[in-house]
Amino acid sequence: MKNKTRDVKSTTINLEGKRATSYDVARVAGVSQSAVSRCFKAGASVSAKTRAKVDGAAKSLGYQPNAIARGLISGRSNIVGVLITELTNLNYPQVLSQLNRKFAEKDIHILLFTLDKESDVDKVLEKVWQYQVDGIIAAAQFTEVQISACEDRGIPLVFYNRLYPQSTVSSVCCDHYEGERSLVEGLLNSGRKSFVVMSGPVDSPVSTARTQGAVAQLKGLAVDIVEVEGDYSYQRACSLTREVMNSAMHNPDAFVCTNDIMAIGCLDTLRIEYKANIPKDISVVGFDGVDAAAWLNYDLTTVLQPLERMVEAAVEMLLERIEQPELPAEKRLFAGSVRHGATAQLD
Amino acid sequence: MKNKTRDVKSTTINLEGKRATSYDVARVAGVSQSAVSRCFKAGASVSAKTRAKVDGAAKSLGYQPNAIARGLISGRSNIVGVLITELTNLNYPQVLSQLNRKFAEKDIHILLFTLDKESDVDKVLEKVWQYQVDGIIAAAQFTEVQISACEDRGIPLVFYNRLYPQSTVSSVCCDHYEGERSLVEGLLNSGRKSFVVMSGPVDSPVSTARTQGAVAQLKGLAVDIVEVEGDYSYQRACSLTREVMNSAMHNPDAFVCTNDIMAIGCLDTLRIEYKANIPKDISVVGFDGVDAAAWLNYDLTTVLQPLERMVEAAVEMLLERIEQPELPAEKRLFAGSVRHGATAQLD
DNA sequence: CTGAAAGCGCTTACAG
DNA sequence: CTGAAAGCGCTTACAG
């Protein structure tokens, strides 16, 4: 009967219009509001009897602690900001859902900020400050001033696939330079002599690193090198491939594309429009390891980023720094692994 | 000189360890805390003089109103929860970034919840309650109980690509049924007689609607129909295609795949492993309009979802209901548009 | 237009 | 183990 009464009461309270607070629970459970609060705090000392009363009342009221209020008083919002640019991150969905999964394990949630242009960072950071995030994962380019702003506010910051060699910030990065370099080394070993290096957007540090890795390996050797400027897109890769193939000056036997999507565009164009025999006459390589690279029609030779381990590392580093703000910055560089596909022989 | 002094002071305050509050700004500006608050509220009445003093002080202190505190007192967090399942939503990245863009215009931010399995909804909703979101966009399947839970708490809810015909909830949806039906009608008109309908995961309502649209159009006609159960993945589509082609009982001339990725897997398998002539001997159609559908090698005949308009509608509907909770539920159904590609003639 | 004051829903020392 | 009380940083009537 007592329970019945409580249920009725609880329903009434709930229907007053607003959700139950810890005071409502306290009243129903017949304990103090402090006691209710303790029951929802891990590791607090509460007697079994009190806990039972509170649990019952909370359940009947549908009570959940208000994370906003908790954040205000404790200084911990349990929210991290994730800043991500669409264009430059091709594994965008996977990275984001992996991040979410790893953070969720620690009961931390993601406030999402997507950037159209890297130049929007300032505008976005203003919003980030307002939301009192506990930390930031950034897959976007920051200026030194923007990095300092995070430091000044005591907000831990970890970059994803952005290296700041001259700056002391934490980052997790795939070794784009070395990955591309070793891929090109393989192409050289297989006897390729005339290279096209197709870069991504000029403002993408990831593309720059990959391009530099390729060029560094080729420089000084008796090979032909053409650099063309892509934008990571399929369409532009097709156009550039046509331009190169139509030019009387070049007769390439290897296309080094700084991402998989461009490699696929290049491949389609070469096969369909130029009836090229791949990899016999022309080799094509990409970078990233997107799903399509493994499709029957492509079986692309490329470099796989160890996405899961990278995301795990980023989350771990950020959480550590939220707990211990004094921790020094740390850079973690992960090697990519070559996928030996059918579009290039690497010997 | 006065400014100089303020700057020094401000720096000192900032370096005390914590960020500036409205009280800090008030002290520096020589006004009350209420005045500071008003300056950051749109449409509040503040004199030009006060505003100038406050703006100056705020700038020198790097002050930004604390959205958490604001949310607590005002009951508006300016955060919406977005629940999204990975597997079932193939336009995942585009939808998410479009949502983010549209919400950002209204200064609203997205707290992201990704679901591995649709069954995780309960666990996730608990977190959603805690964060006092102003509303929810759900691209996941809810039970009636879960829908009621949102209503009880007065949290507006809009479904994205989920229809609840028997329930009064708001939703934005592509007309999957009609899109697939008209695609199949086109295939029939072109003379196809033996159909394979490849569905997605059984628990995906989107796939179910598409499958039903296809079957409804075919039922009762003098055509052969085989239904196979896919899971929206490339790999499984390849296996299923092999099974069908190796079966002595069937000799299909049309594959109706309920998403583009499966259509691509089907296409690759048919061309590469069975040397099929497409679309002469066999037609293949997909659904969604993913980027790869437009690649030279595929040029897929498929149905495009009007993603941008759908997202816009979802955002608009949710914002309206946040402002006016009493607004009745509304269902908006958008027609898809056929992409006439090279993998099927529709006449 | 302005300021003093109450209060949003919590956490956390502090006594008992 | 428990409860009374202060306080997190705001917004918002309420007087003036």
XYZ file of C-alpha atoms (C1' of nucleotides) in Angstrom:
726
model
C 0.000 0.000 0.000
C 2.776 2.324 0.894
C 4.319 1.747 -2.483
C 1.027 2.389 -4.169
C 0.757 5.715 -2.418
C 4.234 6.647 -3.494
C 3.507 5.770 -7.033
C 0.496 7.965 -7.120
C 2.391 10.746 -5.488
C 5.276 10.359 -7.862
C 3.044 10.461 -10.862
C 1.488 13.596 -9.531
C 4.837 15.212 -8.996
C 6.016 14.236 -12.440
C 2.944 15.566 -14.068
C 3.372 18.928 -12.399
C 5.192 19.616 -15.614
C 8.837 19.310 -14.733
C 11.205 16.460 -14.102
C 12.005 15.195 -10.644
C 14.921 16.728 -8.740
C 16.994 15.314 -5.930
C 14.676 17.150 -3.512
C 11.670 15.292 -4.873
C 13.480 12.014 -4.428
C 14.553 12.993 -0.920
C 11.002 13.820 0.052
C 9.624 10.543 -1.272
C 12.459 8.496 0.220
C 12.292 10.317 3.537
C 15.969 11.265 3.565
C 17.952 14.442 3.026
C 18.807 15.794 -0.378
C 22.494 15.235 0.409
C 21.811 11.553 0.861
C 20.215 11.368 -2.566
C 23.179 13.097 -4.098
C 25.566 10.637 -2.478
C 23.656 7.674 -3.823
C 24.386 8.877 -7.329
C 28.033 9.487 -6.674
C 30.385 6.586 -7.265
C 32.172 5.469 -4.146
C 30.244 7.580 -1.671
C 29.475 6.119 1.728
C 25.798 5.365 2.053
C 24.094 2.752 4.208
C 22.311 -0.072 2.488
C 19.028 1.031 4.027
C 19.311 4.590 2.728
C 20.414 3.406 -0.669
C 17.402 1.113 -0.933
C 14.977 3.883 -0.036
C 16.584 6.296 -2.469
C 16.783 3.791 -5.299
C 13.113 2.999 -4.907
C 12.064 6.610 -4.847
C 14.306 7.505 -7.781
C 12.936 4.691 -9.852
C 9.336 5.559 -9.147
C 9.993 9.188 -10.036
C 12.106 8.453 -13.067
C 14.840 10.514 -11.522
C 18.149 11.060 -13.288
C 20.701 13.492 -11.895
C 20.845 16.686 -13.901
C 24.219 16.641 -15.617
C 24.046 20.369 -16.257
C 23.725 21.201 -12.576
C 26.367 18.667 -11.716
C 28.670 20.199 -14.262
C 28.174 23.647 -12.880
C 29.079 22.791 -9.321
C 31.752 20.197 -9.998
C 33.484 22.030 -12.816
C 33.299 18.875 -14.899
C 30.794 18.769 -17.685
C 31.748 15.274 -18.851
C 31.540 16.726 -22.317
C 34.414 16.896 -24.742
C 34.384 19.023 -27.840
C 35.279 17.350 -31.113
C 36.275 19.709 -33.911
C 36.455 18.117 -37.278
C 36.690 19.393 -40.839
C 34.803 17.477 -43.428
C 37.075 17.783 -46.360
C 40.323 16.823 -44.839
C 39.234 13.824 -42.915
C 38.126 11.018 -45.109
C 37.537 8.534 -42.377
C 35.241 11.028 -40.768
C 32.374 8.710 -39.891
C 34.544 5.932 -38.558
C 36.706 8.274 -36.517
C 33.684 9.942 -35.039
C 31.872 6.786 -34.096
C 35.019 5.248 -32.657
C 35.609 8.372 -30.619
C 32.064 8.253 -29.398
C 32.334 4.616 -28.421
C 35.560 5.060 -26.509
C 34.342 8.145 -24.681
C 30.977 6.598 -23.885
C 32.762 3.864 -21.968
C 33.893 6.569 -19.570
C 30.498 8.217 -19.546
C 31.776 11.158 -21.490
C 29.871 12.670 -24.360
C 30.755 14.462 -27.513
C 29.673 17.946 -28.414
C 30.167 18.085 -32.139
C 31.641 20.975 -34.068
C 32.108 20.525 -37.789
C 34.037 23.108 -39.732
C 33.424 24.035 -43.325
C 36.674 25.849 -43.655
C 39.611 25.580 -41.354
C 39.310 29.326 -40.928
C 36.151 28.897 -38.906
C 38.135 27.666 -35.934
C 37.946 30.997 -34.113
C 34.190 31.184 -34.335
C 33.847 27.626 -33.175
C 36.245 27.995 -30.263
C 34.104 30.765 -28.843
C 31.233 28.309 -28.625
C 33.516 25.702 -27.160
C 34.483 28.007 -24.299
C 30.870 28.637 -23.492
C 30.123 24.979 -23.055
C 32.788 24.315 -20.483
C 34.035 21.238 -22.218
C 36.478 19.144 -20.238
C 38.746 18.717 -23.229
C 39.076 19.018 -26.993
C 39.898 16.612 -29.785
C 40.770 18.579 -32.877
C 41.045 17.245 -36.393
C 41.561 20.747 -37.701
C 44.388 23.189 -38.033
C 44.904 25.610 -35.147
C 47.089 28.686 -35.035
C 49.567 29.098 -32.197
C 47.258 31.708 -30.716
C 44.357 29.281 -30.746
C 46.473 26.618 -29.099
C 47.512 29.073 -26.388
C 43.900 30.033 -25.826
C 43.139 26.431 -24.882
C 46.138 26.312 -22.582
C 45.208 29.586 -20.903
C 41.803 28.238 -20.123
C 43.246 25.001 -18.850
C 41.416 22.916 -21.430
C 43.400 19.851 -22.503
C 43.769 19.556 -26.257
C 44.747 16.598 -28.407
C 45.137 16.837 -32.144
C 44.113 14.043 -34.434
C 46.204 13.661 -37.565
C 47.746 17.082 -37.183
C 51.370 17.436 -36.285
C 52.808 20.568 -34.780
C 56.519 19.790 -34.894
C 57.531 23.172 -33.537
C 54.929 23.354 -30.821
C 54.374 21.505 -27.572
C 50.897 20.152 -28.022
C 49.669 16.613 -27.756
C 48.791 14.810 -30.924
C 48.061 11.449 -32.425
C 49.082 11.097 -35.997
C 49.593 8.555 -38.677
C 53.066 8.745 -40.154
C 51.927 10.033 -43.494
C 55.385 11.003 -44.632
C 56.968 7.633 -43.986
C 53.958 5.731 -45.244
C 54.038 7.494 -48.573
C 57.804 7.315 -48.771
C 57.870 3.566 -48.331
C 55.076 3.120 -50.834
C 57.073 5.061 -53.412
C 60.184 3.084 -52.503
C 58.240 -0.049 -53.378
C 57.213 1.446 -56.702
C 60.842 2.299 -57.468
C 61.913 -1.221 -56.607
C 59.374 -2.565 -59.039
C 61.080 -0.566 -61.774
C 58.793 2.440 -62.160
C 60.512 5.417 -63.758
C 57.946 8.098 -64.486
C 55.871 9.332 -61.554
C 52.823 11.510 -61.178
C 52.322 12.729 -57.621
C 48.789 13.939 -57.035
C 48.530 16.026 -53.875
C 45.445 16.995 -51.918
C 44.335 20.506 -50.943
C 47.280 22.811 -50.304
C 45.975 23.751 -46.870
C 45.851 20.143 -45.712
C 48.895 19.271 -43.629
C 48.089 15.593 -44.048
C 48.311 15.851 -47.813
C 51.452 17.946 -47.556
C 53.194 15.335 -45.438
C 52.252 12.588 -47.860
C 53.390 14.580 -50.860
C 56.684 15.421 -49.207
C 57.253 11.782 -48.349
C 56.785 10.838 -51.984
C 58.941 13.625 -53.352
C 61.727 13.069 -50.822
C 62.063 9.472 -51.928
C 62.121 10.410 -55.609
C 64.354 13.476 -55.524
C 67.766 13.055 -56.997
C 66.969 9.829 -58.776
C 66.930 9.356 -62.523
C 63.157 9.359 -62.704
C 60.581 11.660 -64.157
C 58.361 13.475 -61.655
C 55.199 15.469 -62.318
C 53.365 17.074 -59.433
C 49.700 17.893 -59.866
C 47.473 19.592 -57.353
C 44.283 17.757 -56.496
C 41.731 18.411 -53.802
C 41.104 14.881 -52.495
C 37.998 14.581 -54.677
C 37.135 11.908 -57.203
C 36.095 14.371 -59.875
C 39.226 16.439 -59.773
C 41.384 13.327 -59.814
C 39.688 12.283 -63.049
C 40.342 15.661 -64.673
C 43.958 15.733 -63.597
C 44.524 12.227 -64.870
C 43.147 13.237 -68.261
C 45.364 16.311 -68.371
C 48.445 14.278 -67.657
C 47.556 11.523 -70.108
C 46.702 13.980 -72.852
C 49.920 15.892 -72.433
C 52.454 14.872 -75.041
C 55.252 15.481 -72.609
C 54.517 12.703 -70.174
C 54.242 9.008 -70.296
C 53.789 8.045 -66.651
C 54.044 4.512 -65.337
C 53.021 5.333 -61.763
C 50.350 7.545 -60.169
C 50.945 8.320 -56.509
C 47.685 9.728 -55.170
C 47.653 11.133 -51.653
C 44.309 9.582 -50.847
C 42.239 6.601 -51.890
C 39.368 8.525 -53.431
C 41.708 10.240 -55.872
C 43.423 6.930 -56.599
C 40.055 5.457 -57.456
C 39.217 8.361 -59.760
C 42.586 8.002 -61.401
C 42.108 4.265 -61.794
C 38.641 4.568 -63.298
C 39.833 7.179 -65.761
C 42.906 5.221 -66.811
C 41.018 1.983 -67.311
C 37.832 3.273 -68.823
C 39.025 6.209 -70.880
C 42.568 5.147 -71.716
C 42.215 1.368 -71.651
C 45.331 1.265 -69.522
C 46.619 -2.073 -68.339
C 46.996 -1.821 -64.596
C 49.379 -2.520 -62.962
C 51.390 -3.780 -65.930
C 51.753 -0.453 -67.738
C 50.742 1.918 -64.993
C 50.702 1.506 -61.223
C 48.265 3.434 -59.054
C 48.510 3.807 -55.285
C 46.362 5.604 -52.734
C 46.381 6.303 -49.018
C 43.894 5.746 -46.186
C 42.349 2.341 -46.596
C 38.726 3.372 -47.192
C 36.138 0.647 -47.663
C 36.079 1.037 -51.426
C 39.785 0.194 -51.618
C 38.865 -3.418 -50.874
C 36.070 -3.665 -53.423
C 36.549 -6.363 -56.065
C 36.793 -3.815 -58.818
C 39.611 -1.861 -57.195
C 41.689 -3.962 -54.821
C 43.793 -0.872 -54.353
C 47.400 -0.838 -53.253
C 47.407 1.714 -50.478
C 48.426 2.512 -46.905
C 46.028 1.708 -44.096
C 45.823 4.056 -41.157
C 45.490 2.188 -37.844
C 42.353 4.123 -37.143
C 41.152 2.248 -34.131
C 44.459 2.410 -32.333
C 44.831 6.064 -33.202
C 41.419 6.938 -31.846
C 42.053 4.890 -28.754
C 45.317 6.721 -28.184
C 43.707 10.114 -28.656
C 40.951 9.342 -26.182
C 43.378 7.939 -23.656
C 45.698 10.922 -23.919
C 42.874 13.377 -23.515
C 41.366 11.597 -20.527
C 44.747 11.425 -18.830
C 45.169 15.146 -19.256
C 41.705 15.883 -17.974
C 42.582 13.960 -14.825
C 46.104 15.340 -14.569
C 46.327 18.723 -16.249
C 50.013 19.017 -15.459
C 50.971 16.109 -17.700
C 53.437 17.169 -20.382
C 52.427 17.150 -24.023
C 52.976 13.959 -25.917
C 53.096 13.162 -29.602
C 52.258 9.695 -30.777
C 53.032 8.688 -34.306
C 51.545 5.513 -35.740
C 52.957 3.726 -38.733
C 50.552 2.869 -41.515
C 50.565 -0.606 -43.007
C 50.803 -1.260 -46.697
C 47.879 -2.989 -48.338
C 49.293 -5.025 -51.195
C 46.514 -4.760 -53.723
C 46.259 -5.368 -57.424
C 46.889 -1.838 -58.662
C 50.632 -1.836 -58.085
C 53.339 -4.398 -57.520
C 55.811 -3.361 -54.873
C 59.016 -5.374 -55.070
C 46.544 54.381 -18.730
C 43.239 53.271 -17.372
C 43.078 50.547 -19.954
C 46.567 49.453 -19.139
C 45.602 49.031 -15.510
C 42.590 47.000 -16.448
C 44.613 44.763 -18.640
C 47.034 43.989 -15.896
C 44.239 43.397 -13.491
C 42.433 41.178 -15.923
C 45.493 39.106 -16.579
C 45.913 38.619 -12.877
C 42.348 37.528 -12.458
C 42.560 35.160 -15.362
C 45.705 33.594 -14.114
C 44.175 32.891 -10.728
C 43.430 29.614 -12.417
C 39.832 29.919 -13.452
C 37.945 31.677 -16.178
C 36.263 35.025 -15.694
C 32.652 35.133 -14.509
C 30.046 37.816 -14.908
C 31.049 39.074 -11.454
C 34.613 39.590 -12.603
C 33.379 41.544 -15.588
C 31.031 43.567 -13.382
C 33.844 44.493 -11.034
C 36.153 45.582 -13.847
C 33.387 47.465 -15.657
C 32.096 49.070 -12.480
C 28.525 47.893 -12.959
C 26.300 45.275 -11.380
C 26.411 41.627 -12.329
C 22.837 41.934 -13.594
C 23.959 44.541 -16.071
C 26.617 42.231 -17.411
C 24.079 39.483 -17.816
C 21.780 41.783 -19.750
C 24.507 42.773 -22.145
C 24.795 39.159 -23.209
C 21.104 38.666 -23.620
C 19.643 39.443 -27.012
C 17.104 42.254 -26.910
C 17.721 43.368 -23.339
C 17.536 47.038 -22.532
C 20.978 48.403 -21.704
C 22.281 51.921 -22.142
C 25.023 52.529 -24.646
C 27.350 53.660 -21.878
C 26.895 50.530 -19.802
C 27.227 48.330 -22.832
C 30.499 49.972 -23.772
C 31.952 49.505 -20.307
C 30.865 45.891 -20.158
C 32.074 45.058 -23.650
C 35.476 46.474 -22.853
C 35.786 44.608 -19.590
C 34.533 41.370 -21.133
C 37.004 41.602 -23.953
C 39.938 42.286 -21.686
C 38.993 39.358 -19.485
C 38.185 37.024 -22.339
C 34.754 36.560 -20.823
C 32.194 34.269 -22.398
C 28.936 33.494 -20.622
C 28.925 30.029 -19.148
C 26.393 28.089 -21.175
C 26.111 25.446 -18.480
C 25.018 27.944 -15.855
C 22.756 29.644 -18.313
C 21.193 26.327 -19.172
C 20.580 25.510 -15.562
C 18.692 28.668 -14.740
C 16.916 29.174 -18.045
C 15.948 25.560 -18.614
C 17.377 25.783 -22.119
C 20.654 24.070 -22.773
C 20.787 25.008 -26.449
C 21.878 21.447 -26.977
C 19.997 18.905 -29.015
C 20.690 15.215 -28.857
C 21.242 13.401 -32.127
C 20.834 9.633 -31.981
C 22.092 7.819 -34.984
C 22.855 4.198 -35.805
C 25.836 3.545 -37.947
C 24.695 0.606 -39.919
C 21.358 1.762 -41.057
C 22.219 5.236 -42.119
C 24.512 5.294 -45.061
C 24.556 9.020 -45.496
C 25.681 9.286 -41.944
C 28.464 11.852 -42.421
C 26.487 14.105 -44.712
C 23.381 14.028 -42.547
C 25.375 14.797 -39.461
C 27.308 17.676 -40.913
C 24.194 19.145 -42.482
C 22.389 18.888 -39.170
C 25.276 20.560 -37.464
C 25.352 23.380 -39.968
C 21.647 24.088 -39.749
C 21.607 23.992 -35.956
C 24.735 26.105 -35.659
C 22.936 28.903 -37.478
C 20.593 29.062 -34.507
C 23.427 28.746 -32.025
C 22.382 25.267 -31.083
C 24.834 22.452 -30.673
C 24.745 18.736 -31.118
C 25.432 16.212 -28.431
C 26.192 13.067 -30.350
C 24.961 9.601 -29.502
C 25.858 6.794 -31.860
C 24.263 3.415 -31.411
C 25.867 0.122 -32.254
C 22.644 -1.764 -32.052
C 19.192 -0.295 -32.113
C 18.638 -2.060 -28.817
C 20.970 0.374 -27.106
C 18.364 3.102 -27.267
C 17.347 2.694 -23.648
C 20.853 3.051 -22.360
C 21.423 6.092 -24.495
C 18.158 7.784 -23.560
C 19.183 7.700 -19.917
C 22.207 9.791 -20.813
C 20.058 12.067 -22.912
C 17.803 12.852 -19.970
C 20.772 13.750 -17.860
C 21.973 16.352 -20.292
C 18.748 18.294 -20.424
C 18.731 18.477 -24.164
C 16.175 20.852 -25.660
C 15.160 18.302 -28.257
C 16.062 15.073 -30.005
C 16.656 14.074 -33.601
C 16.530 10.310 -33.868
C 17.700 8.215 -36.777
C 17.030 5.077 -34.803
C 14.084 2.918 -33.965
C 12.199 3.736 -30.757
C 9.581 1.682 -28.991
C 6.267 3.272 -28.085
C 7.456 3.369 -24.485
C 10.566 5.242 -25.466
C 8.542 7.714 -27.479
C 6.239 8.293 -24.521
C 9.226 8.825 -22.262
C 10.249 11.788 -24.394
C 6.736 13.166 -24.362
C 6.446 12.786 -20.591
C 9.590 14.778 -20.145
C 8.408 17.400 -22.566
C 11.336 16.856 -24.907
C 10.406 17.411 -28.553
C 11.371 14.526 -30.786
C 11.717 14.332 -34.548
C 12.561 11.125 -36.349
C 14.772 11.096 -39.375
C 13.965 8.412 -41.936
C 11.781 6.484 -39.529
C 8.069 6.366 -40.009
C 5.661 5.527 -37.252
C 2.419 5.208 -39.166
C 0.400 4.203 -36.132
C 1.883 6.721 -33.773
C 1.644 10.499 -33.435
C 5.253 11.518 -33.589
C 6.934 13.976 -35.867
C 9.139 12.627 -38.588
C 10.916 13.475 -41.777
C 11.232 10.639 -44.170
C 12.141 9.829 -47.707
C 9.392 7.907 -49.428
C 11.315 4.676 -49.625
C 8.311 2.605 -50.544
C 7.242 4.733 -53.479
C 10.813 5.326 -54.628
C 11.514 1.628 -54.857
C 8.145 0.882 -56.344
C 8.584 3.340 -59.191
C 12.099 2.061 -59.833
C 10.744 -1.462 -60.185
C 7.932 -0.202 -62.375
C 10.586 1.208 -64.672
C 12.362 -2.140 -64.755
C 9.109 -3.883 -65.629
C 8.454 -1.412 -68.409
C 11.864 -2.179 -69.837
C 10.836 -5.804 -70.108
C 12.524 -7.412 -67.109
C 10.939 -10.688 -66.052
C 13.064 -12.301 -63.391
C 13.775 -10.239 -60.279
C 16.087 -10.615 -57.321
C 15.145 -8.319 -54.450
C 18.000 -7.900 -52.013
C 16.822 -6.461 -48.702
C 18.861 -4.873 -45.937
C 18.920 -5.878 -42.275
C 15.565 -7.186 -41.100
C 15.449 -4.705 -38.237
C 15.838 -1.728 -40.546
C 12.480 -0.103 -41.264
C 14.049 1.782 -44.142
C 15.041 -1.439 -45.837
C 11.684 -2.964 -45.074
C 9.830 -0.098 -46.733
C 12.005 -0.330 -49.809
C 11.580 -4.086 -50.039
C 7.833 -3.800 -49.660
C 7.682 -1.177 -52.363
C 9.485 -3.502 -54.742
C 7.433 -6.550 -53.868
C 4.113 -4.704 -54.030
C 4.822 -3.644 -57.566
C 5.833 -7.164 -58.620
C 3.178 -9.194 -56.836
C 0.565 -10.780 -59.052
C 2.494 -10.253 -62.236
C 3.855 -13.000 -64.403
C 7.394 -12.490 -63.249
C 9.854 -14.491 -61.232
C 10.753 -13.068 -57.803
C 13.526 -14.164 -55.472
C 13.985 -12.389 -52.166
C 17.378 -12.573 -50.497
C 18.300 -11.081 -47.179
C 21.319 -8.809 -47.174
C 22.662 -6.531 -44.482
C 23.447 -3.383 -46.486
C 27.094 -4.423 -46.762
C 29.221 -4.822 -49.873
C 30.614 -8.174 -48.833
C 27.313 -9.804 -48.157
C 25.887 -8.479 -51.410
C 28.722 -10.201 -53.252
C 28.032 -13.536 -51.534
C 24.315 -13.347 -52.149
C 24.854 -12.518 -55.789
C 27.061 -15.590 -56.166
C 24.493 -17.774 -54.471
C 21.762 -16.633 -56.787
C 23.899 -16.913 -59.915
C 25.154 -20.355 -58.987
C 21.694 -21.650 -58.313
C 20.396 -23.633 -61.223
C 16.877 -22.507 -60.469
C 17.260 -18.851 -61.297
C 18.258 -16.842 -64.244
C 17.626 -13.275 -63.103
C 17.600 -10.276 -65.393
C 17.211 -7.650 -62.639
C 18.750 -7.124 -59.210
C 16.846 -4.712 -57.013
C 19.174 -3.832 -54.136
C 17.780 -1.766 -51.285
C 20.883 0.354 -51.018
C 23.698 1.548 -53.254
C 26.511 -0.253 -51.502
C 24.845 -3.608 -52.084
C 24.093 -2.654 -55.674
C 27.766 -1.926 -56.177
C 28.786 -5.247 -54.658
C 26.268 -6.987 -56.858
C 27.507 -5.137 -59.923
C 31.168 -5.899 -59.262
C 30.407 -9.567 -58.748
C 28.254 -9.877 -61.852
C 30.749 -8.127 -64.092
C 33.974 -9.513 -62.734
C 33.025 -13.034 -61.754
C 30.206 -13.754 -64.187
C 31.196 -11.518 -67.096
C 27.625 -10.303 -67.171
C 26.660 -7.692 -69.716
C 25.016 -4.862 -67.821
C 22.410 -3.588 -68.380
C 21.756 -5.660 -71.505
C 21.424 -9.036 -69.812
C 21.014 -7.957 -66.236
C 19.864 -4.663 -64.716
C 21.061 -3.541 -61.295
C 19.522 -0.744 -59.256
C 20.346 0.695 -55.840
C 18.947 3.305 -53.474
C 20.424 6.370 -51.726
C 22.620 8.202 -54.155
C 25.988 7.792 -52.425
C 29.031 9.403 -54.001
C 30.255 6.155 -55.498
C 27.038 5.810 -57.493
C 28.286 8.588 -59.748
C 31.763 7.162 -60.280
C 32.679 6.439 -63.904
C 32.906 2.741 -63.258
C 29.424 2.465 -61.827
C 27.088 5.185 -63.043
C 24.418 3.473 -61.010
C 20.702 3.697 -61.634
C 19.324 4.528 -58.235
C 17.057 6.786 -56.183
C 18.481 9.943 -54.655
C 17.268 11.041 -51.269
C 16.801 14.825 -51.035
C 19.114 14.869 -48.064
C 19.566 18.577 -47.676
C 15.872 19.328 -47.774
C 15.144 16.488 -45.412
C 17.689 17.690 -42.883
C 16.442 21.227 -43.191
C 12.900 20.062 -42.540
C 13.940 18.026 -39.519
C 15.790 20.943 -37.979
C 12.956 23.334 -38.655
C 10.353 21.009 -37.185
C 12.393 20.416 -34.065
C 13.115 24.094 -33.485
C 9.451 24.968 -33.914
C 8.536 22.408 -31.297
C 11.175 23.619 -28.907
C 9.667 27.092 -29.145
C 6.064 25.877 -29.093
C 5.800 22.544 -27.309
C 2.079 22.369 -27.936
C 2.476 22.095 -31.682
C 0.901 18.898 -33.023
C 3.047 16.171 -34.504
C 3.745 16.385 -38.191
C 5.005 13.859 -40.709
C 6.816 15.053 -43.784
C 7.462 12.651 -46.601
C 9.896 13.561 -49.351
C 9.926 11.907 -52.731
C 13.227 10.581 -53.959
C 14.347 11.297 -57.508
C 15.477 8.643 -59.914
C 19.033 8.814 -61.151
C 19.046 7.377 -64.651
C 22.407 5.667 -64.754
C 23.972 3.054 -66.961
C 23.155 -0.038 -64.918
C 19.497 -0.219 -65.873
C 17.266 1.173 -68.577
C 13.913 2.287 -67.268
C 11.421 2.634 -70.049
C 17.851 51.774 -17.529
C 19.845 49.724 -13.189
C 20.951 46.812 -8.990
C 19.782 43.620 -5.029
C 18.046 39.217 -4.425
C 16.155 34.744 -5.266
C 16.788 30.464 -7.316
C 18.077 26.731 -11.186
C 19.756 21.453 -9.262
C 23.370 19.868 -7.989
C 28.308 18.725 -4.957
C 30.965 19.010 -1.104
C 33.217 20.261 3.063
C 31.547 20.454 7.785
C 29.546 19.031 12.119
C 27.152 15.642 14.476
C 26.707 7.238 7.927
C 23.790 11.527 7.831
C 21.866 16.374 7.271
C 22.183 21.608 7.128
C 24.360 24.951 4.525
C 27.177 27.215 1.183
C 28.045 27.962 -3.461
C 28.821 26.830 -8.827
C 27.555 31.117 -12.640
C 24.050 32.397 -14.479
C 18.685 34.638 -15.506
C 14.885 37.036 -14.205
C 11.181 39.237 -11.838
C 11.081 43.158 -8.740
C 11.742 47.741 -6.978
C 13.798 51.996 -7.654
